CSV table of C-alpha atoms and ligand atoms in Angstrom, one decimal:
chain,number,residue,atom,x,y,z
A,20,UNK,CA,-18.0,-8.2,6.5
A,21,UNK,CA,-19.3,-11.4,4.8
A,22,UNK,CA,-17.3,-14.4,5.0
A,23,UNK,CA,-16.0,-16.2,1.9
A,24,UNK,CA,-18.3,-19.1,2.6
A,25,UNK,CA,-21.4,-16.8,2.8
A,26,UNK,CA,-20.3,-14.9,-0.3
A,27,UNK,CA,-20.0,-18.3,-2.2
A,28,UNK,CA,-23.4,-19.5,-0.9
A,29,UNK,CA,-25.1,-16.2,-1.7
A,30,UNK,CA,-23.7,-15.8,-5.2
A,31,UNK,CA,-24.4,-19.5,-6.1
A,32,UNK,CA,-28.2,-19.5,-5.3
A,33,UNK,CA,-29.0,-18.5,-8.8
A,34,UNK,CA,-27.6,-17.2,-12.0
A,35,UNK,CA,-28.9,-13.7,-10.9
A,36,UNK,CA,-26.5,-12.0,-8.5
A,37,UNK,CA,-27.2,-8.9,-6.5
A,38,UNK,CA,-24.8,-7.0,-8.7
A,39,UNK,CA,-26.8,-8.0,-11.7
A,40,UNK,CA,-30.0,-6.7,-10.2
A,41,UNK,CA,-28.4,-3.5,-9.1
A,42,UNK,CA,-27.0,-3.0,-12.5
A,43,UNK,CA,-30.5,-3.1,-13.9
A,44,UNK,CA,-31.6,-0.4,-11.4
A,45,UNK,CA,-28.6,1.7,-12.6
A,46,UNK,CA,-29.8,1.4,-16.2
A,47,UNK,CA,-33.1,2.8,-15.2
A,48,UNK,CA,-31.3,5.6,-13.4
A,49,UNK,CA,-29.4,6.5,-16.5
A,50,UNK,CA,-32.6,6.7,-18.4
A,51,UNK,CA,-34.0,9.0,-15.8
A,52,UNK,CA,-31.0,11.5,-15.9
A,53,UNK,CA,-30.9,11.6,-19.7
A,54,UNK,CA,-34.6,12.4,-19.8
A,55,UNK,CA,-35.4,9.5,-22.0
A,56,UNK,CA,-39.0,8.2,-21.5
A,57,UNK,CA,-39.3,10.0,-18.2
A,58,UNK,CA,-43.0,9.8,-18.4
A,59,UNK,CA,-42.7,6.0,-18.4
A,60,UNK,CA,-40.2,6.2,-15.6
A,61,UNK,CA,-42.6,8.3,-13.5
A,62,UNK,CA,-45.1,5.5,-13.6
A,63,UNK,CA,-42.8,2.6,-12.6
A,64,UNK,CA,-45.0,0.0,-11.0
A,65,UNK,CA,-47.9,0.5,-13.4
A,66,UNK,CA,-48.7,-3.1,-14.7
A,67,UNK,CA,-49.6,-1.7,-18.2
A,68,UNK,CA,-46.1,-0.6,-18.8
A,69,UNK,CA,-43.6,-2.8,-20.7
A,70,UNK,CA,-42.0,-5.4,-18.6
A,71,UNK,CA,-38.7,-3.7,-18.9
A,72,UNK,CA,-40.1,-0.7,-16.8
A,73,UNK,CA,-41.9,-2.7,-14.2
A,74,UNK,CA,-40.3,-2.8,-10.7
A,75,UNK,CA,-42.0,-5.9,-9.3
A,76,UNK,CA,-40.9,-9.4,-10.2
A,77,UNK,CA,-43.0,-12.5,-9.7
A,78,UNK,CA,-41.2,-14.9,-7.4
A,79,UNK,CA,-42.4,-18.2,-6.4
A,80,UNK,CA,-40.8,-20.4,-3.8
A,81,UNK,CA,-41.4,-22.7,-0.8
A,82,UNK,CA,-41.0,-21.6,2.8
A,83,UNK,CA,-41.1,-24.4,5.4
A,84,UNK,CA,-42.9,-26.6,2.9
A,85,UNK,CA,-45.5,-24.0,2.0
A,86,UNK,CA,-45.6,-22.6,-1.6
A,87,UNK,CA,-45.6,-18.7,-1.8
A,88,UNK,CA,-45.9,-16.5,-4.9
A,89,UNK,CA,-45.3,-13.0,-4.5
A,90,UNK,CA,-44.7,-9.8,-6.7
A,91,UNK,CA,-41.6,-8.3,-5.3
A,92,UNK,CA,-39.6,-5.2,-5.6
A,93,UNK,CA,-36.2,-6.5,-7.0
A,94,UNK,CA,-34.3,-4.8,-4.3
A,95,UNK,CA,-36.2,-6.7,-1.6
A,96,UNK,CA,-33.9,-8.9,0.8
A,97,UNK,CA,-35.0,-12.4,1.5
A,98,UNK,CA,-35.0,-11.4,5.2
A,99,UNK,CA,-37.4,-8.5,4.6
A,100,UNK,CA,-39.7,-10.6,2.7
A,101,UNK,CA,-39.7,-13.4,5.4
A,102,UNK,CA,-40.3,-10.9,8.1
A,103,UNK,CA,-42.5,-8.2,6.7
A,104,UNK,CA,-44.5,-10.0,4.0
A,105,UNK,CA,-44.7,-13.6,5.4
A,106,UNK,CA,-44.7,-12.8,9.1
A,107,UNK,CA,-41.8,-15.2,9.8
A,108,UNK,CA,-39.9,-13.1,12.3
A,109,UNK,CA,-37.7,-15.9,13.6
A,110,UNK,CA,-34.9,-14.9,11.4
A,111,UNK,CA,-33.4,-11.6,13.0
A,112,UNK,CA,-32.2,-8.5,11.5
A,113,UNK,CA,-28.9,-7.8,13.4
A,114,UNK,CA,-26.7,-5.8,11.1
A,115,UNK,CA,-28.3,-6.0,7.8
A,116,UNK,CA,-24.9,-6.2,6.3
A,117,UNK,CA,-23.9,-9.8,6.3
A,118,UNK,CA,-21.8,-9.3,9.5
A,119,UNK,CA,-23.6,-11.0,12.4
A,120,UNK,CA,-25.5,-14.1,11.1
A,121,UNK,CA,-28.6,-13.3,13.0
A,122,UNK,CA,-30.6,-13.6,9.8
A,123,UNK,CA,-29.3,-17.1,8.8
A,124,UNK,CA,-31.8,-19.3,7.0
A,125,UNK,CA,-31.4,-22.4,4.7
A,126,UNK,CA,-31.9,-22.1,1.0
A,127,UNK,CA,-32.1,-25.6,-0.6
A,128,UNK,CA,-30.3,-26.8,2.5
A,129,UNK,CA,-27.5,-24.4,2.5
A,130,UNK,CA,-27.1,-21.6,5.0
A,131,UNK,CA,-27.3,-18.1,3.7
A,132,UNK,CA,-27.4,-14.6,5.4
A,133,UNK,CA,-30.9,-13.7,4.2
A,134,UNK,CA,-30.2,-10.0,4.7
A,135,UNK,CA,-27.6,-10.3,1.8
A,136,UNK,CA,-29.8,-12.5,-0.4
A,137,UNK,CA,-32.1,-10.9,-2.9
A,138,UNK,CA,-35.6,-12.5,-2.7
A,139,UNK,CA,-35.6,-12.6,-6.6
A,140,UNK,CA,-32.7,-15.0,-6.3
A,141,UNK,CA,-34.7,-17.6,-4.6
A,142,UNK,CA,-37.3,-18.2,-7.3
A,143,UNK,CA,-38.4,-21.9,-7.2
A,144,UNK,CA,-36.0,-22.8,-4.3
A,145,UNK,CA,-36.9,-24.2,-0.9
A,146,UNK,CA,-36.3,-22.0,2.2
A,147,UNK,CA,-36.3,-23.3,5.7
A,148,UNK,CA,-36.5,-20.8,8.6
A,149,UNK,CA,-36.3,-21.5,12.4
A,150,UNK,CA,-40.0,-21.8,12.4
A,151,UNK,CA,-39.9,-24.9,10.1
A,152,UNK,CA,-37.1,-26.8,12.0
A,153,UNK,CA,-39.2,-28.7,14.5
A,154,UNK,CA,-41.5,-31.6,13.7
A,155,UNK,CA,-44.7,-30.4,15.3
A,156,UNK,CA,-44.1,-30.3,19.0
A,157,UNK,CA,-40.8,-32.3,18.6
A,158,UNK,CA,-37.9,-29.9,18.7
A,159,UNK,CA,-35.0,-30.4,16.4
A,160,UNK,CA,-32.0,-31.9,18.2
A,161,UNK,CA,-30.1,-28.6,17.8
A,162,UNK,CA,-33.0,-26.7,19.3
A,163,UNK,CA,-33.1,-29.2,22.2
A,164,UNK,CA,-29.2,-29.0,22.7
A,165,UNK,CA,-29.3,-25.2,22.9
A,166,UNK,CA,-31.9,-25.6,25.6
A,167,UNK,CA,-30.0,-28.3,27.5
A,168,UNK,CA,-26.7,-26.3,27.3
A,169,UNK,CA,-28.3,-22.9,28.2
A,170,UNK,CA,-26.6,-21.6,25.1
A,171,UNK,CA,-28.2,-18.2,25.1
A,172,UNK,CA,-28.8,-15.1,27.1
A,173,UNK,CA,-31.0,-12.5,25.3
A,174,UNK,CA,-31.8,-14.9,22.6
A,175,UNK,CA,-31.5,-12.5,19.7
A,176,UNK,CA,-28.8,-14.3,17.8
A,177,UNK,CA,-30.2,-17.7,18.7
A,178,UNK,CA,-32.4,-18.5,15.7
A,179,UNK,CA,-29.5,-17.7,13.4
A,180,UNK,CA,-27.1,-19.7,15.6
A,181,UNK,CA,-29.3,-22.7,15.5
A,182,UNK,CA,-29.9,-22.7,11.7
A,183,UNK,CA,-26.1,-22.2,11.1
A,184,UNK,CA,-25.5,-25.0,13.6
A,185,UNK,CA,-27.6,-27.4,11.8
A,186,UNK,CA,-25.8,-26.6,8.5
A,187,UNK,CA,-22.5,-26.9,10.2
A,188,UNK,CA,-23.2,-30.4,11.2
A,189,UNK,CA,-24.7,-31.3,7.9
A,190,UNK,CA,-21.5,-30.0,6.2
A,191,UNK,CA,-19.5,-32.2,8.5
A,192,UNK,CA,-17.8,-29.3,10.1
A,193,UNK,CA,-18.7,-30.1,13.7
A,194,UNK,CA,-15.8,-32.6,14.3
A,195,UNK,CA,-14.3,-30.7,17.2
A,196,UNK,CA,-14.9,-27.7,19.2
A,197,UNK,CA,-12.1,-25.9,17.2
A,198,UNK,CA,-13.8,-26.8,13.9
A,199,UNK,CA,-17.2,-25.7,15.2
A,200,UNK,CA,-15.8,-22.3,16.3
A,201,UNK,CA,-14.2,-21.8,12.8
A,202,UNK,CA,-17.3,-22.7,10.9
A,203,UNK,CA,-19.6,-20.8,13.1
A,204,UNK,CA,-17.4,-17.7,13.0
A,205,UNK,CA,-20.0,-15.9,10.9
A,206,UNK,CA,-22.6,-15.9,13.7
A,207,UNK,CA,-21.8,-13.4,16.4
A,208,UNK,CA,-23.2,-13.4,19.9
A,209,UNK,CA,-23.1,-10.1,21.8
A,210,UNK,CA,-23.9,-11.9,24.9
A,211,UNK,CA,-20.9,-14.1,24.7
A,212,UNK,CA,-22.8,-17.4,25.1
A,213,UNK,CA,-20.1,-19.1,22.9
A,214,UNK,CA,-19.1,-21.9,25.4
A,215,UNK,CA,-22.7,-23.0,25.5
A,216,UNK,CA,-23.2,-22.7,21.8
A,217,UNK,CA,-20.1,-24.8,20.8
A,218,UNK,CA,-21.2,-27.4,23.5
A,219,UNK,CA,-24.7,-27.4,22.2
A,220,UNK,CA,-23.6,-28.0,18.5
A,221,UNK,CA,-21.3,-30.8,19.5
A,222,UNK,CA,-24.0,-32.4,21.5
A,223,UNK,CA,-26.6,-32.0,18.6
A,224,UNK,CA,-24.0,-33.3,16.0
A,225,UNK,CA,-24.0,-36.6,18.0
A,226,UNK,CA,-27.8,-36.8,18.0
A,227,UNK,CA,-28.1,-35.9,14.3
A,228,UNK,CA,-25.5,-38.4,13.3
A,229,UNK,CA,-26.5,-41.1,15.6
B,1,FES,S1,-28.6,-9.3,9.8
B,1,FES,FE1,-27.8,-10.6,8.2
B,1,FES,S2,-25.8,-10.9,8.7
B,1,FES,FE2,-26.5,-9.5,10.3
B,2,FES,S1,-27.7,-14.6,23.2
B,2,FES,FE1,-27.8,-12.4,23.2
B,2,FES,S2,-26.7,-12.0,21.2
B,2,FES,FE2,-26.5,-14.2,21.6
């Protein structure tokens, strides 16, 4: 289940919601079952077809400062585009349903569950992934704090925890361990490294704000 905060963030990224895009797909499905223009539908993807029948949408965005322009299936999630098309595998696919936070990245500085974000929603926006958090060889204070506090075991959830932790501090939601636990509740850790994670975020908050 997505949290209200995740839903707000994901729906606010652009005027185009996941529901809007799926409605578009449904309209094509209606055409198919009614037999209207079935020949055109059979050629979906053909660039010579009218725009309304194409399945790819041009999307241009920046990832970790680098501009990318891709023709994307409108059903592609941001997570799949990052991992499969851009080779940025730091964001992890845990549940693929907005329930675990392993896929957390920043869109224009706000944390989102990238598995629940359609890539077409990020047109002309700035994406930051765990790969873009450090400054060269200098780790971000949150990355260093996770190391210092041994805030991981298997590490699968860690990129998402770190990206969410950075956002948590920037949102000024890291004022106490209780507040950190509340605002990090969308990021699950199957290894139960929560004490270290909370301590790391509290520590990093001091470094980031200092
Ligand atoms: S993989 Fe996105 S929330 Fe679990
Ligand atoms: S460190 Fe293993 S899931 Fe969090």
